[in-house]
Amino acid sequence: ADDAWNSSFLAVMLDAMGRRGDELAYCGYSRCDQHLQPMLSDFRATQDVTFNSLLRTCRLSTLATVYDSRRIGKIRFPLDSKREDHAMWLSVLSKIPVGRAVDQVLAKYRIHPTSRSANKLEMIRPQYEVYRQHLQFGRARSIFYTSAWAMHGALKYSR
């Protein structure tokens, strides 16, 4: 709600999708405090994503990702998850082979210390539930992917 797109965000993203025939594209974003002062290094969109790669880490952000709903269909957030964004992106990527990276920083993400997802330890259980309930994975597989997600998240927010 208080994040921001650069003025060229839509033009660059739609141009990249149109030129390449992509069904989903995502870009980088700067990670700022509530006053838009840099807090962490920019998140860079350098790797294309697939359903399998998204199981281990969520590179996609609702702020910096665009998908073609005419080609994929409308995908909604599940109502029963604190990790609804990741569950939604997994649903999208289950329908297409790949989401393409646009290696430009085109948005600003505000990190609030009191935000719903600020405490990463509190997000472990909801993340596990994405695998267990949303994807219907068994316990061992859900624990494996939750562990991978936690490791990647720790690295992402340490830079």
Coordinates of C-alpha atoms in Angstrom, one line a residue:
A1 CA 0.0 0.0 0.0
D2 CA 2.9 2.4 0.7
D3 CA 5.4 0.9 -1.7
A4 CA 6.2 2.7 -4.9
W5 CA 6.8 2.0 -8.6
N6 CA 9.2 4.1 -10.6
S7 CA 7.4 6.1 -13.3
S8 CA 8.7 3.7 -16.0
F9 CA 7.7 0.5 -14.2
L10 CA 4.6 -0.5 -16.3
A11 CA 6.2 0.6 -19.6
V12 CA 9.4 -1.4 -19.0
M13 CA 7.6 -4.5 -17.7
L14 CA 5.0 -4.6 -20.4
D15 CA 7.6 -4.0 -23.1
A16 CA 9.8 -6.8 -21.8
M17 CA 6.8 -9.2 -21.6
G18 CA 5.6 -8.2 -25.1
R19 CA 9.0 -8.5 -26.8
R20 CA 9.8 -11.9 -25.2
G21 CA 6.2 -13.3 -25.1
D22 CA 6.4 -13.8 -21.4
E23 CA 3.5 -14.7 -19.3
L24 CA 5.1 -13.4 -16.0
A25 CA 7.9 -11.0 -15.4
Y26 CA 9.5 -9.6 -12.3
C27 CA 12.0 -6.8 -11.6
G28 CA 14.3 -5.6 -8.9
Y29 CA 13.4 -3.2 -6.1
S30 CA 15.2 -1.1 -3.6
R31 CA 14.6 -2.0 0.1
C32 CA 14.0 1.2 2.1
D33 CA 12.8 2.3 5.5
Q34 CA 9.4 4.0 5.9
H35 CA 11.1 7.3 4.8
L36 CA 12.4 5.7 1.6
Q37 CA 16.0 5.7 2.9
P38 CA 18.0 2.6 1.8
M39 CA 18.1 -0.1 4.5
L40 CA 19.5 -3.1 2.6
S41 CA 21.1 -3.6 -0.8
D42 CA 18.7 -3.6 -3.8
F43 CA 17.0 -6.9 -4.5
R44 CA 18.0 -7.8 -8.1
A45 CA 15.9 -9.8 -10.5
T46 CA 18.7 -11.8 -12.1
Q47 CA 17.3 -15.3 -12.3
D48 CA 14.3 -16.6 -14.1
V49 CA 11.9 -18.6 -11.9
T50 CA 10.0 -21.8 -12.2
F51 CA 7.6 -23.6 -10.0
N52 CA 10.5 -25.9 -8.7
S53 CA 12.8 -23.0 -8.0
L54 CA 10.0 -21.1 -6.2
L55 CA 9.5 -24.0 -3.8
R56 CA 12.9 -23.1 -2.3
T57 CA 12.7 -19.3 -2.2
C58 CA 10.2 -16.7 -3.1
R59 CA 12.0 -14.3 -5.5
L60 CA 8.6 -12.8 -6.6
S61 CA 7.1 -9.8 -4.9
T62 CA 3.6 -8.5 -5.4
L63 CA 5.2 -5.1 -5.8
A64 CA 7.5 -6.0 -8.6
T65 CA 5.8 -8.8 -10.5
V66 CA 3.4 -8.7 -13.4
Y67 CA 1.6 -11.6 -15.0
D68 CA -0.7 -11.9 -18.0
S69 CA -4.1 -12.8 -16.6
R70 CA -5.6 -13.1 -20.1
R71 CA -3.3 -16.0 -20.9
I72 CA -3.0 -17.5 -17.4
G73 CA -6.4 -16.6 -15.9
K74 CA -7.1 -14.7 -12.7
I75 CA -5.3 -16.2 -9.7
R76 CA -6.3 -15.0 -6.3
F77 CA -4.7 -15.0 -2.9
P78 CA -5.8 -18.0 -0.7
L79 CA -7.8 -16.5 2.2
D80 CA -6.4 -18.7 4.9
S81 CA -2.6 -17.9 4.8
K82 CA -0.2 -15.4 6.1
R83 CA 2.0 -16.4 3.1
E84 CA -0.7 -15.8 0.6
D85 CA 1.6 -14.1 -1.9
H86 CA 4.0 -17.1 -2.1
A87 CA 1.0 -19.5 -2.4
M88 CA -0.4 -17.4 -5.2
W89 CA 2.9 -17.3 -7.1
L90 CA 3.2 -21.0 -6.8
S91 CA -0.3 -21.3 -8.3
V92 CA 0.7 -19.0 -11.2
L93 CA 3.9 -20.9 -11.9
S94 CA 2.1 -24.2 -11.8
K95 CA 0.4 -23.1 -15.0
I96 CA 3.4 -21.7 -17.0
P97 CA 6.9 -23.0 -17.6
V98 CA 8.9 -19.9 -16.4
G99 CA 8.7 -16.4 -15.1
R100 CA 11.3 -14.0 -16.6
A101 CA 13.6 -11.7 -14.7
V102 CA 13.9 -8.0 -15.8
D103 CA 17.3 -6.9 -14.4
Q104 CA 16.3 -3.4 -13.5
V105 CA 15.4 -1.8 -10.2
L106 CA 11.9 -0.4 -10.9
A107 CA 10.3 -0.2 -7.5
K108 CA 10.8 0.8 -3.8
Y109 CA 9.8 -1.6 -1.0
R110 CA 9.3 -0.1 2.4
I111 CA 10.5 -2.3 5.3
H112 CA 8.5 -1.6 8.5
P113 CA 9.7 -3.1 11.8
T114 CA 6.0 -3.7 12.7
S115 CA 4.9 -5.2 9.4
R116 CA 3.0 -8.5 9.2
S117 CA 6.0 -10.3 7.8
A118 CA 8.8 -8.5 9.6
N119 CA 9.4 -11.3 12.1
K120 CA 10.8 -14.1 9.9
L121 CA 10.7 -16.6 12.7
E122 CA 6.9 -16.1 13.0
M123 CA 6.6 -16.8 9.3
I124 CA 8.1 -20.3 9.4
R125 CA 4.8 -22.0 10.5
P126 CA 2.7 -20.2 7.8
Q127 CA 5.3 -21.0 5.2
Y128 CA 5.2 -24.7 6.2
E129 CA 1.4 -24.6 5.8
V130 CA 1.8 -23.3 2.2
Y131 CA 3.6 -26.6 1.4
R132 CA 1.5 -28.8 3.6
Q133 CA -2.0 -27.4 3.0
H134 CA -1.9 -25.4 -0.2
L135 CA 0.3 -27.8 -2.1
Q136 CA -0.7 -30.9 -0.2
F137 CA 2.9 -32.0 0.3
G138 CA 3.8 -34.6 2.9
R139 CA 5.4 -33.7 6.2
A140 CA 9.0 -34.5 5.2
R141 CA 8.8 -32.7 1.9
S142 CA 7.1 -29.7 3.6
I143 CA 9.9 -29.5 6.2
F144 CA 12.5 -29.7 3.5
Y145 CA 11.1 -26.8 1.5
T146 CA 10.4 -24.7 4.6
S147 CA 14.0 -25.2 5.7
A148 CA 15.3 -24.2 2.2
W149 CA 12.9 -21.1 2.2
A150 CA 14.2 -20.1 5.7
M151 CA 17.9 -20.4 4.6
H152 CA 17.3 -18.4 1.5
G153 CA 15.3 -15.7 3.4
A154 CA 18.1 -15.3 6.0
L155 CA 20.6 -14.7 3.1
K156 CA 18.2 -12.3 1.3
Y157 CA 17.7 -10.1 4.4
S158 CA 21.3 -10.1 5.5
R159 CA 22.6 -8.2 2.5

